[in-house]
XYZ file of C-alpha atoms in Angstrom:
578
model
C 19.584 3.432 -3.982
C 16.671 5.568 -5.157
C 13.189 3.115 -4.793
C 11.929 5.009 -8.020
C 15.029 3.886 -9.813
C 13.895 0.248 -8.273
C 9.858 0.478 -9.521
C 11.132 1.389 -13.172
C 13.243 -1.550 -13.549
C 10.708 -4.187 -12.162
C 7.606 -2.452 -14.501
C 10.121 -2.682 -17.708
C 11.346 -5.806 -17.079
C 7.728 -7.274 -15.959
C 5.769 -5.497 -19.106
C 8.531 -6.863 -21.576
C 7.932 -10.196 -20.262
C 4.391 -10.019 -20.802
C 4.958 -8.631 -24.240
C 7.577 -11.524 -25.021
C 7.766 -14.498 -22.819
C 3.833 -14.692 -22.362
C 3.126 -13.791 -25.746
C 5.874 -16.503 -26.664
C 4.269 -19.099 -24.639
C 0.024 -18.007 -25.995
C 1.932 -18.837 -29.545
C 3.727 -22.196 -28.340
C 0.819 -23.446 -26.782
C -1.813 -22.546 -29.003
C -4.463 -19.717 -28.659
C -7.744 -20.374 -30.622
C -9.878 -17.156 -30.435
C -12.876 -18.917 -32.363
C -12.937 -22.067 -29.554
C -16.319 -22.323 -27.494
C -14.644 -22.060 -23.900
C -15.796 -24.701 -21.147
C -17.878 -21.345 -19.910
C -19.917 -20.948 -23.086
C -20.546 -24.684 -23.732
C -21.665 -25.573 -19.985
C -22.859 -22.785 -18.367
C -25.144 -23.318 -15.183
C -24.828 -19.966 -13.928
C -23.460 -21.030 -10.219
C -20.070 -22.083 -11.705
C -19.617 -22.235 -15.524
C -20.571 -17.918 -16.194
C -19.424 -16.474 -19.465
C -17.490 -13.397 -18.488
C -15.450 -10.489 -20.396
C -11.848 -10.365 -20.146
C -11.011 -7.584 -18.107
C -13.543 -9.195 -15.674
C -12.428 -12.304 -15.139
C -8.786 -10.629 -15.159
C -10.435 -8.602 -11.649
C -11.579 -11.815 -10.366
C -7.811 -13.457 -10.992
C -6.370 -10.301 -9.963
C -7.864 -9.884 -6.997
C -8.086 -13.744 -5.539
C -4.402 -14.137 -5.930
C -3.131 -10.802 -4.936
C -3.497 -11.734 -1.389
C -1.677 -11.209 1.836
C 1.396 -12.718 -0.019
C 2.939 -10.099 -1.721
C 2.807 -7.706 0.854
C 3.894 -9.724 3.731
C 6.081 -12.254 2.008
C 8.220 -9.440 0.522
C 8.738 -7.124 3.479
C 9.882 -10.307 5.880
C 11.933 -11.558 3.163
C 13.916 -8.241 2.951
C 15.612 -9.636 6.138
C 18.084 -11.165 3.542
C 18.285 -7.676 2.129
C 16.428 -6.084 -0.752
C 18.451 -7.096 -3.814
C 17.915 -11.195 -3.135
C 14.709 -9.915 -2.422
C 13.966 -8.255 -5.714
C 15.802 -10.462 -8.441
C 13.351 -13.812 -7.117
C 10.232 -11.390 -7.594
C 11.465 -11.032 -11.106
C 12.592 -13.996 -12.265
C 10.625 -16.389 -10.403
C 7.497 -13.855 -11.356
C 8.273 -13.975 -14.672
C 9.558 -18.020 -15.391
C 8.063 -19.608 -12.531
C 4.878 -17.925 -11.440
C 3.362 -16.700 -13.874
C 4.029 -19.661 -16.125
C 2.194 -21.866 -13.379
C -0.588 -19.799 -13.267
C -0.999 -19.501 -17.740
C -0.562 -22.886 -17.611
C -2.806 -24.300 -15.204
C -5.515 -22.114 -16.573
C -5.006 -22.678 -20.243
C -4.684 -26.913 -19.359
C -8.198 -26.360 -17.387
C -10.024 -24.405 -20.472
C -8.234 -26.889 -22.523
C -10.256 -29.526 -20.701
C -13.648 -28.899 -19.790
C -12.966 -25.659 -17.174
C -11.337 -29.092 -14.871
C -10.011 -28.223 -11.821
C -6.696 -29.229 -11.113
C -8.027 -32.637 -9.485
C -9.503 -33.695 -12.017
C -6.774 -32.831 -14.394
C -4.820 -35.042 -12.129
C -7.032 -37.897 -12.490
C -6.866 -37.623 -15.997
C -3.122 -37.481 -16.833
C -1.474 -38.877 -13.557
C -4.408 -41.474 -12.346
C -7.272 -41.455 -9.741
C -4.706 -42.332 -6.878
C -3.027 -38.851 -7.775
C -6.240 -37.633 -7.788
C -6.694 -38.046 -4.740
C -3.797 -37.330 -2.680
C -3.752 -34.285 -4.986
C -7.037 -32.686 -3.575
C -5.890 -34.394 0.026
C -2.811 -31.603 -0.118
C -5.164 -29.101 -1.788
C -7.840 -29.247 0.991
C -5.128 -29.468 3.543
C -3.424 -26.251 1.988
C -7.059 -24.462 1.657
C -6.825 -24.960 5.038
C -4.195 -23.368 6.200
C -4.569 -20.700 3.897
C -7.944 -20.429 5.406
C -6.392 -19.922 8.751
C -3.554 -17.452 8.208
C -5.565 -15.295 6.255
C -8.562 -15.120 8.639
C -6.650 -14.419 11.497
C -5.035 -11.391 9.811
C -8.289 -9.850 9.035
C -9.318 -10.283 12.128
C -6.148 -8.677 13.253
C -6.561 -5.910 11.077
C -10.029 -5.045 11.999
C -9.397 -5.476 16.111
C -10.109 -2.191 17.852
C -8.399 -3.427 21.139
C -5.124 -3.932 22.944
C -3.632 -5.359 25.634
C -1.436 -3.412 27.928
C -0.394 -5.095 31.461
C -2.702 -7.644 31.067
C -5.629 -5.246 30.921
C -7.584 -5.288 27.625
C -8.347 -1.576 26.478
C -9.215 0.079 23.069
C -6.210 0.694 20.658
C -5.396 4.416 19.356
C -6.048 2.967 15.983
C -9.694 1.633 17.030
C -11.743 4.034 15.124
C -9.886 3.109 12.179
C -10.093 -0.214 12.233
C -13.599 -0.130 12.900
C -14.088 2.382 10.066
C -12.357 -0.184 7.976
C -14.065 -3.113 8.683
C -17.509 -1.617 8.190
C -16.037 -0.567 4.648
C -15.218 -4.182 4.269
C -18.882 -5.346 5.405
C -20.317 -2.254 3.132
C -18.432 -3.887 0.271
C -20.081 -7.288 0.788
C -23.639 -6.039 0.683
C -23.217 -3.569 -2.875
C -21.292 -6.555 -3.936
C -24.101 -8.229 -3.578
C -27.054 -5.360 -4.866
C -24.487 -5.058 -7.741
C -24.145 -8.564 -8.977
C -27.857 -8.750 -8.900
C -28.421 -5.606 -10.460
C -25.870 -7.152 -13.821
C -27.141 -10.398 -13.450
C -30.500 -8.470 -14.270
C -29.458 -5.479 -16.732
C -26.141 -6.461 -18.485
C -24.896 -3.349 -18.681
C -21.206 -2.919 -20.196
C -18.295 -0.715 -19.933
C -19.179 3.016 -19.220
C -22.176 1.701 -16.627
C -20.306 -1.180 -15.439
C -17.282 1.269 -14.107
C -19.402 4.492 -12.918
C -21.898 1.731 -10.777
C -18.715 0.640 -8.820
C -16.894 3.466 -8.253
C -20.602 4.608 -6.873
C -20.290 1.247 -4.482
C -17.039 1.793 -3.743
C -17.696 5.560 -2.268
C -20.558 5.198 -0.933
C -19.047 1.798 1.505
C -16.674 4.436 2.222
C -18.754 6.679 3.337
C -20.941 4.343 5.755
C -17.743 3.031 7.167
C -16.251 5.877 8.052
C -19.530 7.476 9.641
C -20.187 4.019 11.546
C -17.517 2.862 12.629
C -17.431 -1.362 14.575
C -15.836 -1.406 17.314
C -15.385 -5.127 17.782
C -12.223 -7.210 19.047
C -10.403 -9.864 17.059
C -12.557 -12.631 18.202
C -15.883 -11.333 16.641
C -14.752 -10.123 13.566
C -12.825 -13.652 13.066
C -16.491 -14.823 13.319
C -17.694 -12.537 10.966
C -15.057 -13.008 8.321
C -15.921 -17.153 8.717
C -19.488 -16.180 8.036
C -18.530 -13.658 5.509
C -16.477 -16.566 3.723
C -19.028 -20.069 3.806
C -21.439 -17.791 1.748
C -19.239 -17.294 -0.861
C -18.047 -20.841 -0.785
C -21.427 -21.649 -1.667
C -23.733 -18.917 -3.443
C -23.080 -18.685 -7.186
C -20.031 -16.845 -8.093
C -21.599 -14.141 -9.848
C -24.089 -12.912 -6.661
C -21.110 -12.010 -4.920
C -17.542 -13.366 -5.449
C -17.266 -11.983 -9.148
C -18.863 -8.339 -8.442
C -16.587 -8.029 -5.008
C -13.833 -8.495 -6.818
C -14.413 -6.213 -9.922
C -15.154 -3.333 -7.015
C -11.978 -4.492 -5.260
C -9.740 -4.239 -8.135
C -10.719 -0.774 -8.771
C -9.341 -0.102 -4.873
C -6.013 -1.699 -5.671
C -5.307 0.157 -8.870
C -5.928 2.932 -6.478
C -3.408 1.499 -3.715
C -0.703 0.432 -6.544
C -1.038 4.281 -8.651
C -0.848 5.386 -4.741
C 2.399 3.850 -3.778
C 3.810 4.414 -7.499
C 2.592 8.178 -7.328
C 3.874 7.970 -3.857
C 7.290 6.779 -4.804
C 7.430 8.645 -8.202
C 6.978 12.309 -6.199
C 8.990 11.783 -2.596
C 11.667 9.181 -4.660
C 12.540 7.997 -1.254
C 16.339 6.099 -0.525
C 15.885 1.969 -0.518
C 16.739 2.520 3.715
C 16.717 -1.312 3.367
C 20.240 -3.034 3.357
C 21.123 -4.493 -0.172
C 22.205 -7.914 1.081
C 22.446 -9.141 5.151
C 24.596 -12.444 4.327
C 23.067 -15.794 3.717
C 22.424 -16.718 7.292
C 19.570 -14.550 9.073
C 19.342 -15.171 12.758
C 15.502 -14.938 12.805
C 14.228 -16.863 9.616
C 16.978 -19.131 8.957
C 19.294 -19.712 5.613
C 18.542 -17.811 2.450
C 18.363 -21.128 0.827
C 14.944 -22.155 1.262
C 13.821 -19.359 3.462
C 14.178 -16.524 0.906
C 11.904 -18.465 -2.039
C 9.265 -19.696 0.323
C 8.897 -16.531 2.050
C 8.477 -14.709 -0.878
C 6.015 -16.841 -1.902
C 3.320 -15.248 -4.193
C 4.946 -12.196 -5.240
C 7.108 -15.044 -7.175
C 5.449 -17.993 -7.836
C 2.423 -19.938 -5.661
C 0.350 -23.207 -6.023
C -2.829 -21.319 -4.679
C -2.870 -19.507 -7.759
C -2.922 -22.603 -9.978
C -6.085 -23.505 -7.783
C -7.748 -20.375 -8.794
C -7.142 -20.570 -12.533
C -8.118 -24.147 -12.600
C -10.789 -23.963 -10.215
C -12.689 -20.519 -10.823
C -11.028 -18.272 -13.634
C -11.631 -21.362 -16.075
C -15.024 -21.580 -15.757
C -15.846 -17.750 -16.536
C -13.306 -17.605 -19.827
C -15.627 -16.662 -22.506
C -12.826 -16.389 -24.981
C -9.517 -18.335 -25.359
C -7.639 -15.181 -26.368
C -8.182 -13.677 -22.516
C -5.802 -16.513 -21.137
C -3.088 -14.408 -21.451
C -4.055 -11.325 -19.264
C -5.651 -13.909 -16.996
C -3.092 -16.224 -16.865
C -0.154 -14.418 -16.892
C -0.662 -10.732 -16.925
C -2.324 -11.180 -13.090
C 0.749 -13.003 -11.574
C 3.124 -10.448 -13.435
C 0.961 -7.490 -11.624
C 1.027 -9.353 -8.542
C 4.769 -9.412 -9.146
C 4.903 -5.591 -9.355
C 2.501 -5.213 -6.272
C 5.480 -7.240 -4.161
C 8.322 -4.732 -5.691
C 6.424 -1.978 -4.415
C 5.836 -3.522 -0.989
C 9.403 -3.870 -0.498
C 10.199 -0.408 -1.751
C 7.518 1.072 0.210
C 9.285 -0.960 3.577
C 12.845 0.609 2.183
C 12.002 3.653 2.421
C 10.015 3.142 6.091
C 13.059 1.878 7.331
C 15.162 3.940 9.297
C 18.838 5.514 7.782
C 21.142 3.013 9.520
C 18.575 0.196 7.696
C 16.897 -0.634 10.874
C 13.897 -2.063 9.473
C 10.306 0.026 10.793
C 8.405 -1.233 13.285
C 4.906 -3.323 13.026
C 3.789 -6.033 10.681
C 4.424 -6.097 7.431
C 0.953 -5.136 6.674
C 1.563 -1.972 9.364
C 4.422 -0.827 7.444
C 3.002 -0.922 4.013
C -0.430 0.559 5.104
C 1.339 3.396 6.678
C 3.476 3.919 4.204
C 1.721 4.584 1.040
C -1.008 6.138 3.758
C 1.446 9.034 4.067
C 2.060 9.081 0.271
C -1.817 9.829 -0.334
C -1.825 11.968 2.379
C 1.316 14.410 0.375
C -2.038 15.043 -2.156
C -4.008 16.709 0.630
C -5.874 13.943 1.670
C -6.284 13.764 6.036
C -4.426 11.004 7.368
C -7.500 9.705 9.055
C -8.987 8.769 5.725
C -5.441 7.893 4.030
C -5.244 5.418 6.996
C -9.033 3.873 6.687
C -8.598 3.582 2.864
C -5.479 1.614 3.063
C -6.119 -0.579 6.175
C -9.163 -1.640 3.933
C -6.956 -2.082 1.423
C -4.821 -4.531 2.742
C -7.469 -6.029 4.917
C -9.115 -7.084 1.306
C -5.398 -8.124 0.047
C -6.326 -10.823 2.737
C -9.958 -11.080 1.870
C -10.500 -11.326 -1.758
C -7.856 -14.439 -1.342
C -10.083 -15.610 1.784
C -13.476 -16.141 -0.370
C -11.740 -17.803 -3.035
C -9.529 -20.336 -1.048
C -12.639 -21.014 0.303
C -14.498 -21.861 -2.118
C -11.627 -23.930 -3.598
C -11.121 -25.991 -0.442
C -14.819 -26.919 -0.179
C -15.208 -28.029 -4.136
C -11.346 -29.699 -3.195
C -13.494 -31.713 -0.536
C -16.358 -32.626 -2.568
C -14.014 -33.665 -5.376
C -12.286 -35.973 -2.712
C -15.293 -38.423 -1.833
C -17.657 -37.958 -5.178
C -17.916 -40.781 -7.655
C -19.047 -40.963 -11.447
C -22.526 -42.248 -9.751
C -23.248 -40.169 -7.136
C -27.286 -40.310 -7.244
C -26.560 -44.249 -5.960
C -23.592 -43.790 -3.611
C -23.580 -44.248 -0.355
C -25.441 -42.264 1.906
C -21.703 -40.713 4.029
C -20.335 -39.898 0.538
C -23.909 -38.065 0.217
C -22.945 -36.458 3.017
C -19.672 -35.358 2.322
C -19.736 -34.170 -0.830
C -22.908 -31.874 0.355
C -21.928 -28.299 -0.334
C -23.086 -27.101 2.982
C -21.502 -29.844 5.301
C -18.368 -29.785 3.068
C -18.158 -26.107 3.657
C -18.258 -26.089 7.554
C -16.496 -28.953 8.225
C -13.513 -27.220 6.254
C -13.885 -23.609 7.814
C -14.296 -25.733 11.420
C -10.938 -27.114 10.520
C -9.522 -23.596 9.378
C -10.788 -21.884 12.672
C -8.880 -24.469 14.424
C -5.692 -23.508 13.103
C -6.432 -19.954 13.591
C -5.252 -20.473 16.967
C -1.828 -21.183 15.914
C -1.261 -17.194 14.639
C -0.974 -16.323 11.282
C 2.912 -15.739 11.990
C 3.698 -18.951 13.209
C 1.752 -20.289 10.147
C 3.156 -18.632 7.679
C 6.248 -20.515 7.487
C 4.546 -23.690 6.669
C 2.215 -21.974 4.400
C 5.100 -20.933 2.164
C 6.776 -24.327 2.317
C 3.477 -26.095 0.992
C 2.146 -23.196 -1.296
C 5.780 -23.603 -3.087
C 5.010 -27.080 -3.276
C 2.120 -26.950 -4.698
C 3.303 -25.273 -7.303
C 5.784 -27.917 -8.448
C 2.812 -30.400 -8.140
C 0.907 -28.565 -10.766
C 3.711 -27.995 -12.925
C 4.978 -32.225 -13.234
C 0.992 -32.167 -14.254
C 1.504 -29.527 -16.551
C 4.592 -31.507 -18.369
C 2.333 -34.368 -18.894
C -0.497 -32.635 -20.595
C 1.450 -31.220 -22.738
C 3.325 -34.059 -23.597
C 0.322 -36.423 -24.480
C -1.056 -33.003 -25.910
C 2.035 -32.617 -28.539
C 2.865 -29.465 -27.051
C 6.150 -28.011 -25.984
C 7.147 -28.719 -22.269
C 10.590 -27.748 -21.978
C 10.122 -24.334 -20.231
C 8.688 -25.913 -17.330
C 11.451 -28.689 -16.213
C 13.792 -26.070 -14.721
C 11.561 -24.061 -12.508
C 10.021 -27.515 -11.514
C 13.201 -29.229 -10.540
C 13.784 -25.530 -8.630
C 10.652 -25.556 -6.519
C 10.818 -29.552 -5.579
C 13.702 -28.557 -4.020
C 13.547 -25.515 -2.418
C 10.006 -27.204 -1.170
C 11.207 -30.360 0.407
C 13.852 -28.913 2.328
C 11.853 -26.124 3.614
C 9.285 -28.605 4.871
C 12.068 -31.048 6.230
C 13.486 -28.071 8.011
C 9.968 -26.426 9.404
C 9.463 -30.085 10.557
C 12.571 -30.499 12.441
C 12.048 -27.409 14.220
C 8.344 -28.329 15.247
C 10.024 -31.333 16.816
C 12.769 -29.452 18.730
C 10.221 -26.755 20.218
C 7.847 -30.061 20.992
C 11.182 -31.150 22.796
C 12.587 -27.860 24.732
C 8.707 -27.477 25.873
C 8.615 -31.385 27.638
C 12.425 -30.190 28.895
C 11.058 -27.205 31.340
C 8.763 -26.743 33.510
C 5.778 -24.550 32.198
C 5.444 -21.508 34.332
C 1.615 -21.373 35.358
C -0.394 -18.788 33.750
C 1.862 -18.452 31.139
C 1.345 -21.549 28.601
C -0.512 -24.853 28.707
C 0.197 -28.080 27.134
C -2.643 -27.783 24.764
C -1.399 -24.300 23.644
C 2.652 -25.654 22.999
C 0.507 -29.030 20.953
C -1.589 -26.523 19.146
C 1.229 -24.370 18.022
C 3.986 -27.024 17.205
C 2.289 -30.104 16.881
C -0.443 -29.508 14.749
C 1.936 -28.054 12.253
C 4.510 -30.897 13.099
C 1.208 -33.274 11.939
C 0.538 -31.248 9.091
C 3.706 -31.193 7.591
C 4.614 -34.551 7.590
C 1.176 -35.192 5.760
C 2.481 -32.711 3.362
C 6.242 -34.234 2.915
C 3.999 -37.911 2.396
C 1.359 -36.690 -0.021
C 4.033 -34.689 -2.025
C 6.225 -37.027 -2.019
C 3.867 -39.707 -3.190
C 2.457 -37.866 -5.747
C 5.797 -36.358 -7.413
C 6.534 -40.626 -7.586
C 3.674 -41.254 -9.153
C 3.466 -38.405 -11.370
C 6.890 -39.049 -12.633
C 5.907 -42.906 -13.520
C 3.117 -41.252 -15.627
C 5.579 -39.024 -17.151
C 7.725 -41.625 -18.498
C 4.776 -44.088 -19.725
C 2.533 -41.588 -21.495
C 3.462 -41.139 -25.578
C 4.251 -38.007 -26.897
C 1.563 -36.654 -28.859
C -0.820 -39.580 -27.550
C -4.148 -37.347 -27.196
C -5.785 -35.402 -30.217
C -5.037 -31.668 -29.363
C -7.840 -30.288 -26.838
C-alpha cells in the first residue's frame, strides 16, 4: 500500500477528531474563556507563569512527543502495520488524548493541582500517596530509558572485537550533540531576553529561528567527540537544572525553539512521503503471536505506548501545562490537539520504517530511532540538502524527541517526591521531611536513582516502561470519573477506555514479571562463563525490574481499590462546579 495513501487517512481522521470529539468534549465539560486560570491568580514566576496558547501548546507538544512515538511505533510494527495503525487512531483519539484534556482541564479546574494532589482531594490522602509513590517510581524509569538513549545517540564510539574505536557516524553525533548543548545555552539567553522584553509574535518567531541556526551552525563546526558514558553525565546535569530553575529560564524557551525543529522533521517526513510516495514495505499483519515481543494482546497497546495513549502525559498537563494556562479556552489545543499531533508523529514513524524496509518486508536494520533518522534524512536530502547535514539535523531531532521529555519527567519526578513527604505545616515539620522535600536533595536523590537504572539499557526497559506508563493512564482516568462526578459533569466517555487500559496494564505487568523471574531462574541454572556476565549484572537487569514491577502491580492495584470505593461513595453533583 502507498504510505501517502496511509498519512492522508491518519491527518483526516485525527483533524476531524479534533474538530468533533475534542470540540464535543470543551462543550460537555465546560470552557469558560472569562475564568482567571490558576496561572493568572497565583503566579510566582518559578511555577505558576501566564503564557499564550500556542506557547504553552510548544511546551505540551514538545514534553510529550518523546522517544515514544518513534520507537514505540516502529517495534510495534512487528505485529504488522495495520494493528499498528488502527490503535494510533483510536486509542489517539478516545483514549489518549482524552487523558491528556482531561487531566489538564481537572488541574486548571483546581488550582493548576498536580495529579497528587487531585488524588488527595477526590480519592483520599492514602491515594495520594501511593499515587505519587508510582509517579516517582515511573519518573524514574522514564528518567532512565530516556537518558540512556541520548547518550546513545550522541556516542561517537564503537566496539569492534572487543576494541573500542570511533564510529563512522562520530562526527555526526558529535555535531549533534553540540547542537543539543547550543540549544540549552540560547534557550537560556532567550528566556532571559522575554522574561526582560515581552516581545510577541513576529519577534518571538524570527529570535528562534535565529537560535535555532545559529546552534546549528556551532555544532556542526565543533563537533564533541565524547563516548556514551560522558554525555550520559552531561544529559543528568543538563536535566537537575531544569528540574529546578524556573520554568521560564529554560524549560519553556527550549521547548518553543524545539517545536519549531519538529514542525521541520514532521513537514520533512510528510514532504518526504508526499514527493517519493514510497510502498508500506512493512507486512500488513504477522499473526497474533510474535516470536520476539510476545502476544499482540498486551504487547501491541503497551508498546505503542504514547503515540496512543500515556500516563506521562497526564503528569505534564497536571503538573506543568496547568500552571502556564492563561486562558481556559487554550485547553483544547493543549489538551488534546498535542496528543492528536503526537498521534500523527507515530503514523509517520511507522510509514517512514515501511518504506525503509526491504521488498520481501524484512524490516531495516538499526534502532528504531536509526531507521526513522535515516529515513526522513534521505527525504530532506531529495531537496538538495548534503546528507551530512540531513543526518546532523535529524539525529538532533530525535535526540531532543528524547530530551524535551527528559527535562520535563524530571522535573515532574522531583515535585512527585516533594509532594510525597510535605505536610500542610511544613515550616514546623520535622527536620528529614525538611530534608526531603528540599528541591535540591529531592532532585539528586531521584536522578541517582534514574542513573542506576540506566544500567539496565533502555531496551530492556522499555517493556516495563510501557506496561506502567499504560497504567498510569488508567490511574488518572478512575480520578478523572470522580471529579467529574462530584463536579456534575458527564463521565461516561471515560469508563470504556479505562476498563481497556486496566487490563491491557495488569497483564502486561503480570507477564513482564513472570519473565523477570524465569531469566532470574535460567541465570542460577548455568554456570556463568567468566568475562562474560556477573551476578550483579543478571540482578541489575532482571531483578531490579522484577522489584519494580511488583511495586507497580501493589501500588496499582491498591489504588484502583481504593479509588473505586471513592467512586461509589461520592454524590453526584456533590461539589459546586470549579
Amino acid at each position: 500500500m502507498n504510505t501517502l495513501v496511509i498519512v492522508l487517512i491518519a491527518a483526516v481522521c485525527l483533524t476531524v477528531a479534533y474538530v468533533g470529539y475534542g470540540r464535543w468534549l470543551a462543550n460537555k465539560w465546560g470552557i469558560d474563556p472569562k475564568a482567571k486560570t490558576p496561572a493568572v491568580r497565583l503566579e510566582d514566576g518559578k511555577d505558576y507563569v501566564p503564557t499564550d496558547g500556542w506557547t504553552v501548546f510548544s511546551h505540551q507538544f514538545s514534553s510529550i512527543a518523546g522517544a515514544g512515538p518513534v520507537t514505540g511505533a516502529i517495534q510495534a510494527a512487528a505485529f504488522g502495520w495495520l494493528p499498528v495503525l488502527l490503535w494510533i487512531l483510536i486509542g489517539g483519539v478516545f483514549f489518549g488524548a482524552v487523558t491528556d484534556f482531561g487531566a489538564l482541564y481537572a488541574s486548571v479546574k483546581n488550582d493548576g493541582k498536580s495529579m497528587g494532589l487531585l488524588i488527595e482531594k477526590y480519592i483520599g490522602k492514602t491515594g495520594r500517596k501511593l499515587f505519587l509513590l508510582f509517579s516517582w517510581l515511573f519518573c524514574c524509569i522514564v528518567i532512565a530509558a530516556f537518558a540512556d538513549m541520548v547518550a546513545g545517540t550522541f556516542n561517537a564510539y564503537t566496539v569492534v572485537d572487543g576494541v573500542t574505536q570511533l564510529a563512522e557516524a562520530a562526527e555526526t553525533n558529535g555535531a549533534a550533540g553540540m547542537v543539543s548543548i547550543m540549544f540549552m545555552v540560547f534557550a537560556v539567553v532567550y528566556g532571559l531576553l522575554h522574561r526582560k522584553y515581552h516581545f510577541k509574535g513576529a519577534v518571538e518567531v524570527v529570535l528562534a529561528i535565529v537560535f535555532i541556526v545559529v546552534s546549528f551552525v556551532l555544532g556542526m563546526q565543533f563537533p564533541l567527540i565524547f563516548d556514551k558514558k560522558m554525555w550520559s553525565y552531561i544529559t543528568f546535569i543538563y536535566i537537575f537544572f531544569t528540574a529546578v530553575v524556573p520554568i521560564w529560564i529554560l524549560k519553556q524557551p527550549r521547548d518553543y525553539m524545539t517545536t519549531y525543529m519538529f514542525v521541520v522533521m514532521i513537514a520533512a517526513a510528510a514532504v518526504g512521503l508526499l514527493v517519493a510516495h514510497p510502498t508500506m514495505n512493512l507486512p500488513v499483519y504477522t499473526g497474533f503471536n510474535n516470536e520476539k515481543l510476545g502476544t499482540m494482546f498486551p504487547i501491541l497497546f503497551v508498546t505503542v505506548a504514547c503515540g496512543a495513549v500515556s500516563g506521562f502525559h497526564s503528569l505534564v498537563s497536571s503538573g506543568t501545562s496547568s500552571k502556564t494556562v492563561e486562558n481556559e479556552k487554550d485547553m483544547l489545543k493543549v489538551g488534546y490537539g498535542a496528543m492528536v499531533l503526537e498521534s500523527l508523529l507515530a503514523v509517520l514513524a511507522l510509514c517512514v520504517a515501511g518504506a525503509a524496509a526491504a521488498a520481501d518486508g524484512t524490516p531495516a536494520q538499526g534502532t528504531p530511532f536509526q531507521i526513522f533518522s535515516r529515513g526522513v534524512a534521505g527525504f530532506i536530502s531529495m531537496f538538495g540538502i548534503s546528507s551530512h547535514v540531513a543526518t546532523v539535523f535529524m539525529t538532533m531531532c530525535v535526540s531532543a524527541l528524547a530530551l524535551t521529555s527528559l527535562d520535563a519527567v524530571s522535573r515532574i519526578a522531583r515535585m512527585s517526591f516533594q509532594e510525597l513527604f510535605s505536610v500542610d505545616d511544613m515550616e514546623h515539620a520535622e527536620g528529614w521531611r525538611k530534608l526531603f522535600c528540599n528541591t535540591y536533595f529531592s532532585t539528586i536523590l531521584t536522578l541517582a536513582f534514574g542513573y542506576l537504572l540506566t544500567q539496565i539499557g533502555y531496551a530492556n526497559i522499555w517493556p516495563l516502561f510501557g506496561s506502567a506508563n499504560q497504567l498510569l493512564s488508567a490511574l488518572v482516568l478512575i480520578t478523572l470519573c470522580v471529579f467529574l462526578k462530584v463536579t456534575g459533569r458527564s463521565n461516561k466517555m471515560l469508563f470504556p477506555p479505562l476498563i481497556i487500559m486496566l487490563c491491557v496494564t495488569f497483564t502486561a505487568l503480570v507477564q513482564r514479571l513472570m519473565a523477570m523471574v524465569k531469566a532470574i531462574q535460567n541465570a542460577a541454572a548455568v554456570t556463568i562463563p567468566a568475562g562474560e556476565a556477573t551476578w550483579g549484572s543478571v540482578f541489575i537487569a532482571n531483578g531490579l525490574q522484577l522489584i519494580i514491577a511488583i511495586l507497580l502491580i501493589i501500588l496499582g492495584l491498591t489504588i484502583v481499590v481504593n479509588s473505586a470505593k471513592s467512586y461509589r461513595e461520592s454524590e453526584h453533583n456533590s461539589e459546586a462546579r470549579a
